[in-house]
PDB file of C-alpha atoms in Angstrom:
ATOM      1  CA  UNK A   1     300.481 140.392  73.787  1.00 95.00           C
ATOM      2  CA  UNK A   2     297.685 139.236  76.051  1.00 97.00           C
ATOM      3  CA  UNK A   3     296.897 140.274  79.621  1.00 98.00           C
ATOM      4  CA  UNK A   4     295.395 137.729  82.019  1.00 98.00           C
ATOM      5  CA  UNK A   5     294.347 139.307  85.329  1.00 98.00           C
ATOM      6  CA  UNK A   6     294.569 136.950  88.289  1.00 97.00           C
ATOM      7  CA  UNK A   7     293.466 139.192  91.144  1.00 97.00           C
ATOM      8  CA  UNK A   8     292.749 142.858  91.721  1.00 97.00           C
ATOM      9  CA  UNK A   9     290.970 145.380  93.872  1.00 95.00           C
ATOM     10  CA  UNK A  10     291.146 148.455  96.016  1.00 94.00           C
ATOM     11  CA  UNK A  11     292.200 149.044  99.604  1.00 92.00           C
ATOM     12  CA  UNK A  12     292.455 152.266 101.600  1.00 88.00           C
ATOM     13  CA  UNK A  13     295.690 153.386  99.894  1.00 93.00           C
ATOM     14  CA  UNK A  14     295.972 151.748  96.460  1.00 95.00           C
ATOM     15  CA  UNK A  15     294.397 149.897  93.609  1.00 96.00           C
ATOM     16  CA  UNK A  16     296.292 146.700  92.801  1.00 97.00           C
ATOM     17  CA  UNK A  17     296.326 144.389  89.807  1.00 98.00           C
ATOM     18  CA  UNK A  18     298.090 141.027  89.838  1.00 98.00           C
ATOM     19  CA  UNK A  19     298.259 139.687  86.273  1.00 98.00           C
ATOM     20  CA  UNK A  20     300.196 137.648  83.757  1.00 97.00           C
ATOM     21  CA  UNK A  21     301.393 139.148  80.507  1.00 97.00           C
ATOM     22  CA  UNK A  22     301.910 136.776  77.594  1.00 98.00           C
ATOM     23  CA  UNK A  23     304.216 138.022  74.868  1.00 97.00           C
ATOM     24  CA  UNK A  24     304.518 136.145  71.567  1.00 96.00           C
ATOM     25  CA  UNK A  25     306.973 136.920  68.774  1.00 94.00           C
ATOM     26  CA  UNK A  26     304.708 136.562  65.734  1.00 91.00           C
ATOM     27  CA  UNK A  27     307.399 137.871  63.373  1.00 88.00           C
ATOM     28  CA  UNK A  28     309.897 135.920  61.338  1.00 89.00           C
ATOM     29  CA  UNK A  29     312.948 137.531  62.972  1.00 90.00           C
ATOM     30  CA  UNK A  30     314.202 137.423  66.558  1.00 93.00           C
ATOM     31  CA  UNK A  31     313.129 140.153  68.973  1.00 93.00           C
ATOM     32  CA  UNK A  32     316.141 141.124  71.062  1.00 93.00           C
ATOM     33  CA  UNK A  33     316.594 143.216  74.187  1.00 92.00           C
ATOM     34  CA  UNK A  34     312.847 143.279  74.912  1.00 94.00           C
ATOM     35  CA  UNK A  35     311.994 145.845  77.580  1.00 94.00           C
ATOM     36  CA  UNK A  36     308.555 145.683  79.219  1.00 95.00           C
ATOM     37  CA  UNK A  37     307.046 148.707  80.938  1.00 93.00           C
ATOM     38  CA  UNK A  38     303.589 148.460  82.513  1.00 95.00           C
ATOM     39  CA  UNK A  39     301.449 150.954  84.419  1.00 95.00           C
ATOM     40  CA  UNK A  40     298.053 150.905  86.055  1.00 97.00           C
ATOM     41  CA  UNK A  41     295.827 153.832  85.106  1.00 97.00           C
ATOM     42  CA  UNK A  42     292.279 154.928  85.764  1.00 96.00           C
ATOM     43  CA  UNK A  43     289.871 155.002  82.801  1.00 94.00           C
ATOM     44  CA  UNK A  44     288.480 158.408  81.884  1.00 91.00           C
ATOM     45  CA  UNK A  45     287.046 160.362  78.967  1.00 87.00           C
ATOM     46  CA  UNK A  46     290.400 161.553  77.543  1.00 88.00           C
ATOM     47  CA  UNK A  47     292.095 158.170  77.978  1.00 90.00           C
ATOM     48  CA  UNK A  48     293.407 157.869  74.422  1.00 91.00           C
ATOM     49  CA  UNK A  49     295.336 161.162  74.684  1.00 92.00           C
ATOM     50  CA  UNK A  50     296.929 159.933  77.928  1.00 92.00           C
ATOM     51  CA  UNK A  51     297.845 156.603  76.336  1.00 94.00           C
ATOM     52  CA  UNK A  52     299.261 158.309  73.224  1.00 92.00           C
ATOM     53  CA  UNK A  53     301.495 160.501  75.414  1.00 92.00           C
ATOM     54  CA  UNK A  54     302.543 157.568  77.585  1.00 91.00           C
ATOM     55  CA  UNK A  55     303.466 155.365  74.618  1.00 93.00           C
ATOM     56  CA  UNK A  56     305.377 158.254  72.968  1.00 92.00           C
ATOM     57  CA  UNK A  57     307.676 158.726  75.995  1.00 89.00           C
ATOM     58  CA  UNK A  58     311.269 157.558  75.701  1.00 84.00           C
ATOM     59  CA  UNK A  59     311.872 154.113  77.151  1.00 71.00           C
ATOM     60  CA  UNK A  60     311.703 154.221  80.939  1.00 69.00           C
ATOM     61  CA  UNK A  61     312.828 151.754  83.598  1.00 72.00           C
ATOM     62  CA  UNK A  62     311.689 148.275  82.622  1.00 75.00           C
ATOM     63  CA  UNK A  63     309.473 146.059  84.786  1.00 71.00           C
ATOM     64  CA  UNK A  64     311.709 143.065  84.015  1.00 79.00           C
ATOM     65  CA  UNK A  65     315.245 142.418  82.840  1.00 86.00           C
ATOM     66  CA  UNK A  66     315.543 142.612  79.036  1.00 90.00           C
ATOM     67  CA  UNK A  67     315.073 139.281  77.253  1.00 94.00           C
ATOM     68  CA  UNK A  68     315.098 137.636  73.812  1.00 94.00           C
ATOM     69  CA  UNK A  69     312.303 135.882  71.869  1.00 96.00           C
ATOM     70  CA  UNK A  70     312.930 133.747  68.800  1.00 95.00           C
ATOM     71  CA  UNK A  71     310.283 133.736  66.031  1.00 94.00           C
ATOM     72  CA  UNK A  72     307.192 131.904  67.302  1.00 95.00           C
ATOM     73  CA  UNK A  73     308.472 131.854  70.896  1.00 97.00           C
ATOM     74  CA  UNK A  74     306.274 133.011  73.795  1.00 97.00           C
ATOM     75  CA  UNK A  75     306.995 134.128  77.342  1.00 97.00           C
ATOM     76  CA  UNK A  76     304.645 134.711  80.277  1.00 97.00           C
ATOM     77  CA  UNK A  77     305.650 137.405  82.757  1.00 96.00           C
ATOM     78  CA  UNK A  78     304.089 138.163  86.138  1.00 96.00           C
ATOM     79  CA  UNK A  79     302.938 141.769  86.627  1.00 95.00           C
ATOM     80  CA  UNK A  80     302.005 143.452  89.881  1.00 96.00           C
ATOM     81  CA  UNK A  81     300.707 146.950  89.185  1.00 97.00           C
ATOM     82  CA  UNK A  82     299.539 149.556  91.684  1.00 97.00           C
ATOM     83  CA  UNK A  83     297.926 152.969  91.496  1.00 97.00           C
ATOM     84  CA  UNK A  84     297.599 155.318  94.492  1.00 97.00           C
ATOM     85  CA  UNK A  85     293.958 155.690  95.461  1.00 95.00           C
ATOM     86  CA  UNK A  86     294.352 159.488  95.173  1.00 95.00           C
ATOM     87  CA  UNK A  87     295.172 159.043  91.445  1.00 96.00           C
ATOM     88  CA  UNK A  88     291.943 157.146  90.681  1.00 96.00           C
ATOM     89  CA  UNK A  89     289.446 159.073  88.564  1.00 94.00           C
ATOM     90  CA  UNK A  90     286.010 157.985  89.810  1.00 94.00           C
ATOM     91  CA  UNK A  91     283.234 157.369  87.304  1.00 93.00           C
ATOM     92  CA  UNK A  92     279.667 158.015  88.494  1.00 92.00           C
ATOM     93  CA  UNK A  93     277.400 155.083  87.637  1.00 90.00           C
ATOM     94  CA  UNK A  94     273.914 155.364  89.029  1.00 90.00           C
ATOM     95  CA  UNK A  95     275.073 157.434  91.988  1.00 91.00           C
ATOM     96  CA  UNK A  96     277.938 155.080  92.843  1.00 92.00           C
ATOM     97  CA  UNK A  97     281.628 155.951  92.526  1.00 93.00           C
ATOM     98  CA  UNK A  98     283.293 153.349  90.316  1.00 94.00           C
ATOM     99  CA  UNK A  99     286.832 152.639  89.123  1.00 95.00           C
ATOM    100  CA  UNK A 100     287.765 151.055  85.794  1.00 95.00           C
ATOM    101  CA  UNK A 101     291.414 149.939  85.912  1.00 97.00           C
ATOM    102  CA  UNK A 102     293.433 150.209  82.707  1.00 97.00           C
ATOM    103  CA  UNK A 103     296.731 148.344  82.365  1.00 98.00           C
ATOM    104  CA  UNK A 104     299.029 150.057  79.853  1.00 97.00           C
ATOM    105  CA  UNK A 105     301.801 147.809  78.530  1.00 96.00           C
ATOM    106  CA  UNK A 106     304.693 149.060  76.406  1.00 95.00           C
ATOM    107  CA  UNK A 107     307.205 146.705  74.763  1.00 95.00           C
ATOM    108  CA  UNK A 108     310.384 148.122  73.217  1.00 94.00           C
ATOM    109  CA  UNK A 109     312.775 145.788  71.456  1.00 94.00           C
ATOM    110  CA  UNK A 110     315.491 145.497  68.856  1.00 92.00           C
ATOM    111  CA  UNK A 111     314.549 143.948  65.541  1.00 82.00           C
ATOM    112  CA  UNK A 112     316.311 143.645  62.200  1.00 75.00           C
ATOM    113  CA  UNK A 113     315.028 147.134  61.291  1.00 75.00           C
ATOM    114  CA  UNK A 114     316.212 148.818  64.512  1.00 84.00           C
ATOM    115  CA  UNK A 115     314.221 149.657  67.628  1.00 90.00           C
ATOM    116  CA  UNK A 116     310.565 148.656  67.502  1.00 92.00           C
ATOM    117  CA  UNK A 117     307.583 149.173  69.781  1.00 94.00           C
ATOM    118  CA  UNK A 118     304.389 147.285  70.500  1.00 95.00           C
ATOM    119  CA  UNK A 119     302.108 148.869  73.083  1.00 96.00           C
ATOM    120  CA  UNK A 120     298.516 148.284  74.153  1.00 97.00           C
ATOM    121  CA  UNK A 121     296.093 149.048  76.944  1.00 97.00           C
ATOM    122  CA  UNK A 122     293.600 146.713  78.578  1.00 98.00           C
ATOM    123  CA  UNK A 123     290.481 147.605  80.571  1.00 96.00           C
ATOM    124  CA  UNK A 124     290.154 145.287  83.550  1.00 97.00           C
ATOM    125  CA  UNK A 125     286.998 144.419  85.439  1.00 96.00           C
ATOM    126  CA  UNK A 126     284.993 141.742  87.165  1.00 95.00           C
ATOM    127  CA  UNK A 127     283.674 138.928  84.954  1.00 94.00           C
ATOM    128  CA  UNK A 128     279.964 138.223  85.483  1.00 89.00           C
ATOM    129  CA  UNK A 129     278.086 135.125  84.326  1.00 86.00           C
ATOM    130  CA  UNK A 130     276.324 135.779  81.028  1.00 84.00           C
ATOM    131  CA  UNK A 131     277.528 139.397  80.754  1.00 83.00           C
ATOM    132  CA  UNK A 132     279.642 140.634  77.850  1.00 85.00           C
ATOM    133  CA  UNK A 133     280.816 143.754  79.709  1.00 90.00           C
ATOM    134  CA  UNK A 134     283.157 143.716  82.664  1.00 94.00           C
ATOM    135  CA  UNK A 135     281.952 145.240  85.938  1.00 93.00           C
ATOM    136  CA  UNK A 136     284.006 148.120  87.379  1.00 94.00           C
ATOM    137  CA  UNK A 137     285.307 148.210  90.947  1.00 94.00           C
ATOM    138  CA  UNK A 138     283.179 150.068  93.480  1.00 92.00           C
ATOM    139  CA  UNK A 139     284.931 152.891  95.291  1.00 92.00           C
ATOM    140  CA  UNK A 140     282.141 153.658  97.750  1.00 87.00           C
ATOM    141  CA  UNK A 141     282.039 150.212  99.359  1.00 80.00           C
ATOM    142  CA  UNK A 142     284.421 148.279 101.591  1.00 82.00           C
ATOM    143  CA  UNK A 143     287.941 147.472 100.389  1.00 82.00           C
ATOM    144  CA  UNK A 144     287.790 144.304  98.345  1.00 87.00           C
ATOM    145  CA  UNK A 145     289.919 142.037  96.165  1.00 92.00           C
ATOM    146  CA  UNK A 146     288.329 140.291  93.175  1.00 94.00           C
ATOM    147  CA  UNK A 147     289.382 136.877  91.874  1.00 93.00           C
ATOM    148  CA  UNK A 148     287.226 136.558  88.730  1.00 95.00           C
ATOM    149  CA  UNK A 149     288.665 139.276  86.521  1.00 97.00           C
ATOM    150  CA  UNK A 150     288.842 139.735  82.783  1.00 96.00           C
ATOM    151  CA  UNK A 151     290.657 142.096  80.441  1.00 96.00           C
ATOM    152  CA  UNK A 152     289.537 143.659  77.172  1.00 95.00           C
ATOM    153  CA  UNK A 153     291.558 145.710  74.658  1.00 95.00           C
ATOM    154  CA  UNK A 154     291.186 149.412  75.401  1.00 93.00           C
ATOM    155  CA  UNK A 155     292.067 152.260  73.052  1.00 88.00           C
ATOM    156  CA  UNK A 156     294.312 152.097  70.012  1.00 89.00           C
ATOM    157  CA  UNK A 157     297.372 149.825  70.130  1.00 92.00           C
ATOM    158  CA  UNK A 158     300.756 151.074  68.906  1.00 91.00           C
ATOM    159  CA  UNK A 159     302.999 149.183  66.478  1.00 91.00           C
ATOM    160  CA  UNK A 160     306.155 151.006  65.325  1.00 88.00           C
TER     161      UNK A 160
END
């Protein structure tokens, strides 16, 4: 799976991420009844423990209707994720309160071997010319939406 952020930012009540999720069946068998669950989180020191717990939960309400992918087939899904501003865990960077959004995506599907899972998290931030790292969102400035976003793998993916 690949996450392509289109737009994101913070207003007085929420953080919002508008993105596309590309899912590709790289296996040699069909993936049936694919359920996609996605959540927006706030990066923090114990992030991996939170992701492990989230990805271990039983399947919850899907973001889209279940679908089928033949071997080699791909599908692009729109995602609109929000996080209440009160749930953001600020990170202090040089005396400024910053927010690093993390999109957690969990795919559950039926394969020839039974139910399978593929889950991953992506750190999202502002792309800057010539920089390899993404810039976080400022919490101590005016509400702002960003158009030039990127996503990077974050934490350990799950394949079961």
